[in-house]
PDB file of C-alpha atoms in Angstrom:
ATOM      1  CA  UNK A 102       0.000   0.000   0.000  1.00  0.00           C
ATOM      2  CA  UNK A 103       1.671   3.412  -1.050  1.00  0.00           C
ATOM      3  CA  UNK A 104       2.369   5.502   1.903  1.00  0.00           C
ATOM      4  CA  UNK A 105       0.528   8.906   1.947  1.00  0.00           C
ATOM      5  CA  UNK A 106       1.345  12.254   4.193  1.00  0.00           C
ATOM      6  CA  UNK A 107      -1.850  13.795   3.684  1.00  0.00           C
ATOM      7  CA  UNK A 108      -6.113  12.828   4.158  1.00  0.00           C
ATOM      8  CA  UNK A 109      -9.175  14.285   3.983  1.00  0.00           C
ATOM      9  CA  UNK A 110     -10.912  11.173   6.136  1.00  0.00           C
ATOM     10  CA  UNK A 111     -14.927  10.923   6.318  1.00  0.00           C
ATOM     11  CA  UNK A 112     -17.420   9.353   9.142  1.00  0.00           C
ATOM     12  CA  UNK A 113     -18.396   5.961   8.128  1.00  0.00           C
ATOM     13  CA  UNK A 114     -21.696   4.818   8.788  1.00  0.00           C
ATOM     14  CA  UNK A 115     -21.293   3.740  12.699  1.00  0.00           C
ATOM     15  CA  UNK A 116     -19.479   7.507  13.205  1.00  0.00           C
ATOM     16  CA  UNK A 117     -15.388   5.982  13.049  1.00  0.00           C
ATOM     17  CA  UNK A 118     -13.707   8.220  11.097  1.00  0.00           C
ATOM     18  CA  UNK A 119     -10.033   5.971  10.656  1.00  0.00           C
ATOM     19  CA  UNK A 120      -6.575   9.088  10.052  1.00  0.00           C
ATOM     20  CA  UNK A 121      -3.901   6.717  10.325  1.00  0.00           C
ATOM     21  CA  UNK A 122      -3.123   3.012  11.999  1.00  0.00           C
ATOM     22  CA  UNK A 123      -0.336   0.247  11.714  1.00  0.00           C
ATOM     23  CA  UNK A 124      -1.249  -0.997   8.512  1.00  0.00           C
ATOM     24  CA  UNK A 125      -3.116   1.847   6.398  1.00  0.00           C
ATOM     25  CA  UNK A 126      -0.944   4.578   4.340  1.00  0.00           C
ATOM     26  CA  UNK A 127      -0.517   6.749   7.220  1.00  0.00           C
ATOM     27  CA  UNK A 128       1.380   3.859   9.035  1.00  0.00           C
ATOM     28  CA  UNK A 129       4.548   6.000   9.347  1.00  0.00           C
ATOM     29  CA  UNK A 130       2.731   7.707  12.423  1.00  0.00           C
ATOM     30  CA  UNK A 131       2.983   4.548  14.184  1.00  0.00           C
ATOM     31  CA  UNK A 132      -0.383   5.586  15.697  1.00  0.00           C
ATOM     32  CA  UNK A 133      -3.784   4.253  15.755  1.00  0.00           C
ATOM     33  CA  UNK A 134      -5.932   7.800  15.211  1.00  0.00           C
ATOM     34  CA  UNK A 135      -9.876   7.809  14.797  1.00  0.00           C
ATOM     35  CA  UNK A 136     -12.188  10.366  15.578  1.00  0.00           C
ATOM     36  CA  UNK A 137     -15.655   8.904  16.928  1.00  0.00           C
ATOM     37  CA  UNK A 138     -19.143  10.692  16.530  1.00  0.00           C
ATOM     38  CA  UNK A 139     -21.821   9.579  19.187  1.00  0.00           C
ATOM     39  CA  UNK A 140     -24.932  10.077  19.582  1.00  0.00           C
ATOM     40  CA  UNK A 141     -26.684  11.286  23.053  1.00  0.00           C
ATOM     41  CA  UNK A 142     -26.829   8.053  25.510  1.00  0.00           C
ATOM     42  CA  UNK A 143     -24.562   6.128  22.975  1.00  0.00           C
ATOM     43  CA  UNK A 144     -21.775   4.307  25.391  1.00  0.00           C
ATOM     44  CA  UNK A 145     -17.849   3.560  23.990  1.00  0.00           C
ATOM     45  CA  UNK A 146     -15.260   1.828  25.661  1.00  0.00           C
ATOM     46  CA  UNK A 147     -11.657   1.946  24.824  1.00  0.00           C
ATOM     47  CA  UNK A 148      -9.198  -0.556  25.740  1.00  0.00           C
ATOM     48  CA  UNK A 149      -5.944  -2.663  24.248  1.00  0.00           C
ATOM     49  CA  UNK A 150      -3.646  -5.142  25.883  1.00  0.00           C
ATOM     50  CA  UNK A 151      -0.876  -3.486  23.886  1.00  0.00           C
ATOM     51  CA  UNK A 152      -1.196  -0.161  23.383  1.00  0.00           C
ATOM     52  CA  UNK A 153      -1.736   3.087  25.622  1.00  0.00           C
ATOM     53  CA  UNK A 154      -4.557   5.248  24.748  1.00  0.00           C
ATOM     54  CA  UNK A 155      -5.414   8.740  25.053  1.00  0.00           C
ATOM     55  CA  UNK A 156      -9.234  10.001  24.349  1.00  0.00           C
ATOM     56  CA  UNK A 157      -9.985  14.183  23.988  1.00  0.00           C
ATOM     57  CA  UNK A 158     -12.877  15.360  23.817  1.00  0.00           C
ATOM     58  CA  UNK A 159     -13.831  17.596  21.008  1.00  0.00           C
ATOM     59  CA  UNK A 160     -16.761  19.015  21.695  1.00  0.00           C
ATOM     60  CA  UNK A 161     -19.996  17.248  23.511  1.00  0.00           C
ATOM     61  CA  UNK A 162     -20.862  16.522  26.889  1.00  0.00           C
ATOM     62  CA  UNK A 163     -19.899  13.082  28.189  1.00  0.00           C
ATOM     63  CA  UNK A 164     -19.761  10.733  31.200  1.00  0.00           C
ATOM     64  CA  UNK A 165     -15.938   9.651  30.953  1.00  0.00           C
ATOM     65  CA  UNK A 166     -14.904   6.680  33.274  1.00  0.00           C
ATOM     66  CA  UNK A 167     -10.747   6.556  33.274  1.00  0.00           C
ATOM     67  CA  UNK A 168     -10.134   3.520  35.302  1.00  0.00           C
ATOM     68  CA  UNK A 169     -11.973   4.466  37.604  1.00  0.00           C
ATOM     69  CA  UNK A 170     -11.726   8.166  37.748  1.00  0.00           C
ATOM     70  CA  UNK A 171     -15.105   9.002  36.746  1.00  0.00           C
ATOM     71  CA  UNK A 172     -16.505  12.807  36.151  1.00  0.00           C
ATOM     72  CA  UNK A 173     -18.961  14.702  33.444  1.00  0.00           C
ATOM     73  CA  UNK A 174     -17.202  16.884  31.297  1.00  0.00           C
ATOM     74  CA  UNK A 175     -18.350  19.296  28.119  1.00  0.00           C
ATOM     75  CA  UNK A 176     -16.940  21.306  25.678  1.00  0.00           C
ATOM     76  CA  UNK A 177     -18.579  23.485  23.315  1.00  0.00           C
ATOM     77  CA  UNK A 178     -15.925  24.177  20.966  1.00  0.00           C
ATOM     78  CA  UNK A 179     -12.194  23.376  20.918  1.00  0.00           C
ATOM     79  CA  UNK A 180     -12.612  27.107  19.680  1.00  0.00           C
ATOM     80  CA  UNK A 181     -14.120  28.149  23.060  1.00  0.00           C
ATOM     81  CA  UNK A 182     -12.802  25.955  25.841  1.00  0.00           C
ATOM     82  CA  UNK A 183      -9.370  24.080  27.221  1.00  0.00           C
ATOM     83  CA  UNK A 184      -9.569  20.648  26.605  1.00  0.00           C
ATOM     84  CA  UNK A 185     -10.202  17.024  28.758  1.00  0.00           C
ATOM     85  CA  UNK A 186      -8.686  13.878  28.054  1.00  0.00           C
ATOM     86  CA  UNK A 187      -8.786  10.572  29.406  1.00  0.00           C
ATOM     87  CA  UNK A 188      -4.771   8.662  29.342  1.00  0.00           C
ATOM     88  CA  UNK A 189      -4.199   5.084  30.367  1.00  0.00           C
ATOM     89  CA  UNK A 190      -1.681   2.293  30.092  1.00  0.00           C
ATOM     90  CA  UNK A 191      -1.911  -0.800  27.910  1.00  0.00           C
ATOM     91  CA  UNK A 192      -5.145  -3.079  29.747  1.00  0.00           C
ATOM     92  CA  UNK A 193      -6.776  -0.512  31.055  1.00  0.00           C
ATOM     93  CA  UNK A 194     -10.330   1.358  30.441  1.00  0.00           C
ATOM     94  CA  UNK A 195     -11.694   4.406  29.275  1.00  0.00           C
ATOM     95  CA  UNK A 196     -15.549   4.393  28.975  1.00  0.00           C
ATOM     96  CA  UNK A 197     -17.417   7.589  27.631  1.00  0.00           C
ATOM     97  CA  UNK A 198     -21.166   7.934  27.554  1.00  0.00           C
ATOM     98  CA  UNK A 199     -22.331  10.236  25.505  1.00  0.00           C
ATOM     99  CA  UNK A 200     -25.055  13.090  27.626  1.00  0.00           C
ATOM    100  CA  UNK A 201     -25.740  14.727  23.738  1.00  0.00           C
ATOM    101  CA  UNK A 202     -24.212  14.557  20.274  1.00  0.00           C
ATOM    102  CA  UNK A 203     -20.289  14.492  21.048  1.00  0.00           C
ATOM    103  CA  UNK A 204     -17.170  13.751  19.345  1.00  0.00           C
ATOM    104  CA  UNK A 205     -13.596  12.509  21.303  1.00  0.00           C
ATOM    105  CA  UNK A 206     -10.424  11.695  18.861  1.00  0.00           C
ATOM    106  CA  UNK A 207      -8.647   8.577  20.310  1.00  0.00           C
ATOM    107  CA  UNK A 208      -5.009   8.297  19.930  1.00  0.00           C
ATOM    108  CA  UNK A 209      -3.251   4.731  20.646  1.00  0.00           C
ATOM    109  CA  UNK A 210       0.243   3.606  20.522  1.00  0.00           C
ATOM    110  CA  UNK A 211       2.145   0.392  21.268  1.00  0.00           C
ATOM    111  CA  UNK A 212       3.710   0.444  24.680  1.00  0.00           C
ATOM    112  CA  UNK A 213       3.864  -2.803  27.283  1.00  0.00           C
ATOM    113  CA  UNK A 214       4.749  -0.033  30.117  1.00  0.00           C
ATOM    114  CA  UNK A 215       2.355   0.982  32.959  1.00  0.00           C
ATOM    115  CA  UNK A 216       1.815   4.037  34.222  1.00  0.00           C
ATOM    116  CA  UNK A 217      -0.820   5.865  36.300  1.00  0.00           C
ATOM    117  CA  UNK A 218      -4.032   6.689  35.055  1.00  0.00           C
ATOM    118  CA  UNK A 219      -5.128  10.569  34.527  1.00  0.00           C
ATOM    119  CA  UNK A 220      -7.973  12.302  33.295  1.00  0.00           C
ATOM    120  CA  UNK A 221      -6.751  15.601  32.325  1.00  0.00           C
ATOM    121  CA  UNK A 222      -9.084  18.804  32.577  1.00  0.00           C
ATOM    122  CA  UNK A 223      -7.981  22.450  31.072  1.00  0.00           C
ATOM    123  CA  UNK A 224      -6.396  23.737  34.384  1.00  0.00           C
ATOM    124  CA  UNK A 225      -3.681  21.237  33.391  1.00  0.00           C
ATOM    125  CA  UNK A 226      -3.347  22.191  30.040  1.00  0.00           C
ATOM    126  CA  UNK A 227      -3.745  25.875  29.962  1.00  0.00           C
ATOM    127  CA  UNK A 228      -3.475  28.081  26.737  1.00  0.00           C
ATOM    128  CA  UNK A 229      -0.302  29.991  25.752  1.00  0.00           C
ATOM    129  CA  UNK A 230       0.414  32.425  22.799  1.00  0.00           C
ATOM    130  CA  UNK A 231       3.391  31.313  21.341  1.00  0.00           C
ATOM    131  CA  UNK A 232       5.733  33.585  18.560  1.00  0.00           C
ATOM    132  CA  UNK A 233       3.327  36.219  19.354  1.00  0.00           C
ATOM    133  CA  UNK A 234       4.625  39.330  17.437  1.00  0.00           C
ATOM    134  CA  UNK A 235       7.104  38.032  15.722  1.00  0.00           C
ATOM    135  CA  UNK A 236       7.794  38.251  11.966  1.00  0.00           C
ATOM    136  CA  UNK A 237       5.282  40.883  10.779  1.00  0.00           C
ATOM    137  CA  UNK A 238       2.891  39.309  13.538  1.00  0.00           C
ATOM    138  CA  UNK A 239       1.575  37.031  11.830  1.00  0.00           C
ATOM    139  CA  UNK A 240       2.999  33.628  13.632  1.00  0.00           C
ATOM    140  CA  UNK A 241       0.758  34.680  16.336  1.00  0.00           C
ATOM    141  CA  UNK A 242      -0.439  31.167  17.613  1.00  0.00           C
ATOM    142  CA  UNK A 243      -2.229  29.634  21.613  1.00  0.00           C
ATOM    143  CA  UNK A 244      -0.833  26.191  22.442  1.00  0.00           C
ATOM    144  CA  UNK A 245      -1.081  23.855  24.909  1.00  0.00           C
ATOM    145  CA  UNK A 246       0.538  20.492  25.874  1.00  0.00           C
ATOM    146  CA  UNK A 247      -1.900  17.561  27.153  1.00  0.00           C
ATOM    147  CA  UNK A 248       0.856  14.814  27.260  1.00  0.00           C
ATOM    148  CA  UNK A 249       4.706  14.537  26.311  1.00  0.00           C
ATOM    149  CA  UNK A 250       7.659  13.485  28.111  1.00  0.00           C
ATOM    150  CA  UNK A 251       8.023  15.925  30.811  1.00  0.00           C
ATOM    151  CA  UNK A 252       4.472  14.860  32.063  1.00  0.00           C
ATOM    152  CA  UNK A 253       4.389  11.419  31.394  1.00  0.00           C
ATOM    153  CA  UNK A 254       7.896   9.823  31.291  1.00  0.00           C
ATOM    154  CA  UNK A 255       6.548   6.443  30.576  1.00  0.00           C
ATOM    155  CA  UNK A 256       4.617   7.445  27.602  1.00  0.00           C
ATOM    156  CA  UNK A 257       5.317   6.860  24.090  1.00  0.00           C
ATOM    157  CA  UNK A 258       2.868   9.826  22.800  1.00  0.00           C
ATOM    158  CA  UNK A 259       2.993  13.695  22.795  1.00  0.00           C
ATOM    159  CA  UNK A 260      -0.419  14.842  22.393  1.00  0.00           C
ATOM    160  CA  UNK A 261      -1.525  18.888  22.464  1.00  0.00           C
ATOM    161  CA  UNK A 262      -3.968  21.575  20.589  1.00  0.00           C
ATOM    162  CA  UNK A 263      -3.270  24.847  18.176  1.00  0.00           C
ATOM    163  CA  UNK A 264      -5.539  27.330  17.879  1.00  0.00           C
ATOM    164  CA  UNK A 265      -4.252  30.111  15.087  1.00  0.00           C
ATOM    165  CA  UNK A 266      -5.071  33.365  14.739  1.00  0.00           C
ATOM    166  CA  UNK A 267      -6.932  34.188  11.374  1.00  0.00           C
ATOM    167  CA  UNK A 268      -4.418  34.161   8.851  1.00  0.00           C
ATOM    168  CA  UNK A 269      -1.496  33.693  10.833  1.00  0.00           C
ATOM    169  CA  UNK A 270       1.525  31.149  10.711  1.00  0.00           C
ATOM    170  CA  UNK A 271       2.052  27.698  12.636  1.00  0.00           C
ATOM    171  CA  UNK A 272       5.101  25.419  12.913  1.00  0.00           C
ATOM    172  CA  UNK A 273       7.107  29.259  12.043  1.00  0.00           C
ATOM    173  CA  UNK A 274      10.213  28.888  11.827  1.00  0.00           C
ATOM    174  CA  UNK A 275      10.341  25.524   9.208  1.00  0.00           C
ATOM    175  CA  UNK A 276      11.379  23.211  11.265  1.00  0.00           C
ATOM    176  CA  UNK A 277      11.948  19.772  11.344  1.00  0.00           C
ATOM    177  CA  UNK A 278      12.187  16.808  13.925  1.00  0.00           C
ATOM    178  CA  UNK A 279      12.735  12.667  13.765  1.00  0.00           C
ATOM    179  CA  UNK A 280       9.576  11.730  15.169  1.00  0.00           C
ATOM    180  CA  UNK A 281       6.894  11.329  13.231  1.00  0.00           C
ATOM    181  CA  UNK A 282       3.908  13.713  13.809  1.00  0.00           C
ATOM    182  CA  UNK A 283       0.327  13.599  12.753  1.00  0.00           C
ATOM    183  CA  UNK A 284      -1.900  17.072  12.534  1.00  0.00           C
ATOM    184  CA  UNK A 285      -5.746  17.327  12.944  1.00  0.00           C
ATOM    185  CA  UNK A 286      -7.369  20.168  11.628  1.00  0.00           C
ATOM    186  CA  UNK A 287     -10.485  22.090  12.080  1.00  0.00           C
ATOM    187  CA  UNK A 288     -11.674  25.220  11.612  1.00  0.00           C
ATOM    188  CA  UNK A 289     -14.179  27.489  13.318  1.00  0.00           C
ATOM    189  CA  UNK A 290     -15.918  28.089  10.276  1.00  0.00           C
ATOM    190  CA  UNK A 291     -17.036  24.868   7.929  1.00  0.00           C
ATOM    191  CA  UNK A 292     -15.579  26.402   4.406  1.00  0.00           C
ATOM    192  CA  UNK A 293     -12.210  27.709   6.615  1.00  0.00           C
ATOM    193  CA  UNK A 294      -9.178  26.184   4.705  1.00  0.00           C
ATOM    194  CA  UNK A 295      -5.137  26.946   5.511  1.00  0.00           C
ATOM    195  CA  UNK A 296      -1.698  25.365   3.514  1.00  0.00           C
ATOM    196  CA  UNK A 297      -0.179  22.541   5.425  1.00  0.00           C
ATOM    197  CA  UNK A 298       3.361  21.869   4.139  1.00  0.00           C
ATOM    198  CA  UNK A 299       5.002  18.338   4.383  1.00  0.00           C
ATOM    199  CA  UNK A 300       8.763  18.995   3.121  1.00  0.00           C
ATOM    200  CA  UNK A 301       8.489  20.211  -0.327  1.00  0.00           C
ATOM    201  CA  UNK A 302       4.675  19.397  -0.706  1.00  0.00           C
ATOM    202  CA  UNK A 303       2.179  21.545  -0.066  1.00  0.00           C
ATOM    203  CA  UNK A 304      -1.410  20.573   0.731  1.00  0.00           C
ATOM    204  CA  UNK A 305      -4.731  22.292   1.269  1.00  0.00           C
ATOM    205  CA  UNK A 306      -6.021  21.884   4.956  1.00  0.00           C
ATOM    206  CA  UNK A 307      -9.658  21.861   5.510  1.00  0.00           C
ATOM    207  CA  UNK A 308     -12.224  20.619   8.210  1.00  0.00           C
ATOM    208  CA  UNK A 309     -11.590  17.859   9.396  1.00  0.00           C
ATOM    209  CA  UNK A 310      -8.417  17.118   7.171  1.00  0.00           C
ATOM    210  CA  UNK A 311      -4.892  16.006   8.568  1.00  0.00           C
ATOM    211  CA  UNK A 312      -1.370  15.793   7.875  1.00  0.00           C
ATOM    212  CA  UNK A 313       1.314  12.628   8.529  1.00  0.00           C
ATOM    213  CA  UNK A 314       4.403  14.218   8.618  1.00  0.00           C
ATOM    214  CA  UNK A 315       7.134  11.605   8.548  1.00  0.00           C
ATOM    215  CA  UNK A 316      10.289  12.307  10.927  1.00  0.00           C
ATOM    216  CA  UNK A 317      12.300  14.696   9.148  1.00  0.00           C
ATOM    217  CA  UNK A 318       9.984  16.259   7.289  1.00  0.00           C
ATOM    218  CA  UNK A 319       9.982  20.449   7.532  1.00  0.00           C
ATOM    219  CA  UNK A 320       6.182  20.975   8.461  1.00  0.00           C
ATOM    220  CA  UNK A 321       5.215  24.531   9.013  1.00  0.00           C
ATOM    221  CA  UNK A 322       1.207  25.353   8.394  1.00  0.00           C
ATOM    222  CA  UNK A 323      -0.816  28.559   7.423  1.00  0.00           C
ATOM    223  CA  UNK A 324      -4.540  29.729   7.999  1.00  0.00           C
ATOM    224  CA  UNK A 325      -6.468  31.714   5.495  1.00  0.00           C
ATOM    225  CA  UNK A 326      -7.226  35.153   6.526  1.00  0.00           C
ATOM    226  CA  UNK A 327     -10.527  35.168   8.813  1.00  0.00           C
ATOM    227  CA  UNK A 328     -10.810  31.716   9.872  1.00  0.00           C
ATOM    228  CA  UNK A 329      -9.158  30.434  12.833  1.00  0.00           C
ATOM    229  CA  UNK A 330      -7.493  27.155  12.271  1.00  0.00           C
ATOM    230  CA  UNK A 331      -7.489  24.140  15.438  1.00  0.00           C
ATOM    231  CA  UNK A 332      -5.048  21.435  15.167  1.00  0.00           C
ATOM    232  CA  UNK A 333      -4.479  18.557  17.670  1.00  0.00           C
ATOM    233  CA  UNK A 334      -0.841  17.605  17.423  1.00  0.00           C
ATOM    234  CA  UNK A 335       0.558  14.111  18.073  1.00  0.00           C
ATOM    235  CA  UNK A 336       3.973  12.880  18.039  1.00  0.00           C
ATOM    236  CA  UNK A 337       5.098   9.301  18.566  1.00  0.00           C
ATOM    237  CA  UNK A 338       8.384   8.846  20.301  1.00  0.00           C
ATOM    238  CA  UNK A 339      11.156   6.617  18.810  1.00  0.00           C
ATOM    239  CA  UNK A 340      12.643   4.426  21.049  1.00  0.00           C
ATOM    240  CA  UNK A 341      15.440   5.676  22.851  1.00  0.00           C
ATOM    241  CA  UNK A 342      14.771   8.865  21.504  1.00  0.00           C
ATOM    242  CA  UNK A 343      11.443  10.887  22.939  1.00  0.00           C
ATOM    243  CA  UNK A 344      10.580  14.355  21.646  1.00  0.00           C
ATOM    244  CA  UNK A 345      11.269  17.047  23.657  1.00  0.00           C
ATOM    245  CA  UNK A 346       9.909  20.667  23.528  1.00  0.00           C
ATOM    246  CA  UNK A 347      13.630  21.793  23.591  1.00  0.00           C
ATOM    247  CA  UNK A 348      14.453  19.518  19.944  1.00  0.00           C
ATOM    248  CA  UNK A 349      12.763  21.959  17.713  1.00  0.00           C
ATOM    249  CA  UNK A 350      14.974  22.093  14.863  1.00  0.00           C
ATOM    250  CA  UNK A 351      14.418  25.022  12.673  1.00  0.00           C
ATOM    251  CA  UNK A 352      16.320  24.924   9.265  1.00  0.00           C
ATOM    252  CA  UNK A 353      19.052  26.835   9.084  1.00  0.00           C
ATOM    253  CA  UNK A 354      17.832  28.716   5.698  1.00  0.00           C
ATOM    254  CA  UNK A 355      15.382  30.968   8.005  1.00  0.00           C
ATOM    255  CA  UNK A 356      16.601  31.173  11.096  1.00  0.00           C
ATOM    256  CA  UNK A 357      18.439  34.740  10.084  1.00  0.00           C
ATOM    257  CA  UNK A 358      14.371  35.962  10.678  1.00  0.00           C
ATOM    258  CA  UNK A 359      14.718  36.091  14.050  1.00  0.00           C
ATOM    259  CA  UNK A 360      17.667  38.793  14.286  1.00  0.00           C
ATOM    260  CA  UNK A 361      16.002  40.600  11.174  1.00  0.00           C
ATOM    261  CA  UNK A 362      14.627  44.000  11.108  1.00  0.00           C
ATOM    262  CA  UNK A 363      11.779  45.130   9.433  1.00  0.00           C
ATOM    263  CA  UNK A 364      12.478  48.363   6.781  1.00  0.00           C
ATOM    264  CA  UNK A 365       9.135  50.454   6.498  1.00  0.00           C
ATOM    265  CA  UNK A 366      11.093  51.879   3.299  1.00  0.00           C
ATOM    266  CA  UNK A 367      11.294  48.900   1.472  1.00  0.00           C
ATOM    267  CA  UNK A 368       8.256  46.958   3.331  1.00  0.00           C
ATOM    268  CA  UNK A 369      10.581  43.983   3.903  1.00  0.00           C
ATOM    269  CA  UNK A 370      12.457  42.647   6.435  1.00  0.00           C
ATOM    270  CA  UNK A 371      16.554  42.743   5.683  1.00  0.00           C
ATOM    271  CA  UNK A 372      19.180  40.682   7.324  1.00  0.00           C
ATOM    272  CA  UNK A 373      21.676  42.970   9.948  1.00  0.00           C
TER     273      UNK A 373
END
């Protein structure tokens, strides 16, 4: 099966929408990603004897049971509000029962190591602008960080959210890193559309669309002017070698943008 960087994934008829898994052409993620719809009173229940497994909600209202933490949670909007998401360890349970029409994205990776179950809840992932005024202003971007290594050591996943100003910059500086990473994107309008980049391709993002980037890969991302663009980020760690916030690798090529001034008399920025 040819490998692929790039999907525009539907709902099937029992609301699984599949992004990537081990086997389909997104396999280079080495992550199992699906986003479920349910339906008000409709019960799921997430578990693997090999794999940890993260579930966020999207937006809905649902009873979440993470083994045995148990607590209603809602979101209207990954536009409006921080996010919640159940985390386990391979042979454990996540239920969530669904109090209206809801929608959770379930990421699952490979990994025989325990660890302590958490339900996280938006005080512990709280947004941050990040590059906010820099280059023109218009890399102005809120982030936050669900899951990586610093907060679970034991994990093999780094999972987090984007939100991006209207017509603003993501990923800014080009930049590059070995782990694979896999983008979801929506937008807070349904015809909202940005340019997601994967090395020397370039690839229109719309709702509900996502990007494999491969480890290596540069992968910055753009927003159209007047929509504000979400994405959930996911990185798999390699073994022996986790992603870390501080192994952003920007290429070299740009990185003379963040000593440059900007010349009102030419209307560009120029090198010192």
């Amino acid at each position: 099966m040819k490998k692929k960087v790039f999907g525009y994934p539907k709902f099937d008829e029992s609301g699984e929408m599949i992004l990537t898994t081990y086997e389909n052409e997104y396999r280079d993620m080495l992550m199992d990603i699906r986003v479920y719809k349910l339906e008000k009173n409709q019960t799921k229940i997430f578990t693997s004897d090999d794999e940890e497994i993260a579930v966020l909600l999207l937006n809905g209202k649902i009873e979440i049971n993470v083994d045995g933490i148990e607590k209603i949670v809602s979101r209207k909007s990954v536009f409006l509000e921080g996010p919640y998401a159940g985390h386990v360890s391979h042979s454990k349970i996540i239920s969530a029962k669904a109090l209206e029409e809801t929608e959770v994205l379930v990421q699952k990776t490979k990994n025989k190591v325990t660890f302590k179950s958490k339900l996280y809840t938006p005080e512990d992932a709280p947004w941050k602008y990040s590059s906010q005024g820099w280059y023109g202003n218009v890399a102005n971007r809120r982030v936050n960080t669900i899951i990586d290594h610093d907060i679970e050591p034991k994990s093999n996943m780094v999972l987090g959210e984007v939100l991006n100003d209207p017509g603003n910059w993501s990923g800014y500086l080009p930049h590059r890193h070995p782990q694979p990473e896999c983008y979801y994107f929506l937008f807070d309008h349904p015809e909202g559309f940005g340019a997601s980049f994967v090395g020397d391709e370039v690839y229109k993002s719309v709702n509900r669309s996502f990007s494999a980037i491969p480890g290596g890969k540069l992968h910055p991302q753009s927003t159209a002017p007047g929509y504000q663009m979400y994405t959930c980020w996911m990185i798999r760690h390699l073994d022996g070698n986790p992603w870390l916030q501080t192994d952003r690798c920007e290429d070299e090529a740009y990185t003379w943008l963040h000593d440059a001034k900007f010349n009102p008399e030419t209307n560009a920025f120029e090198k010192k």
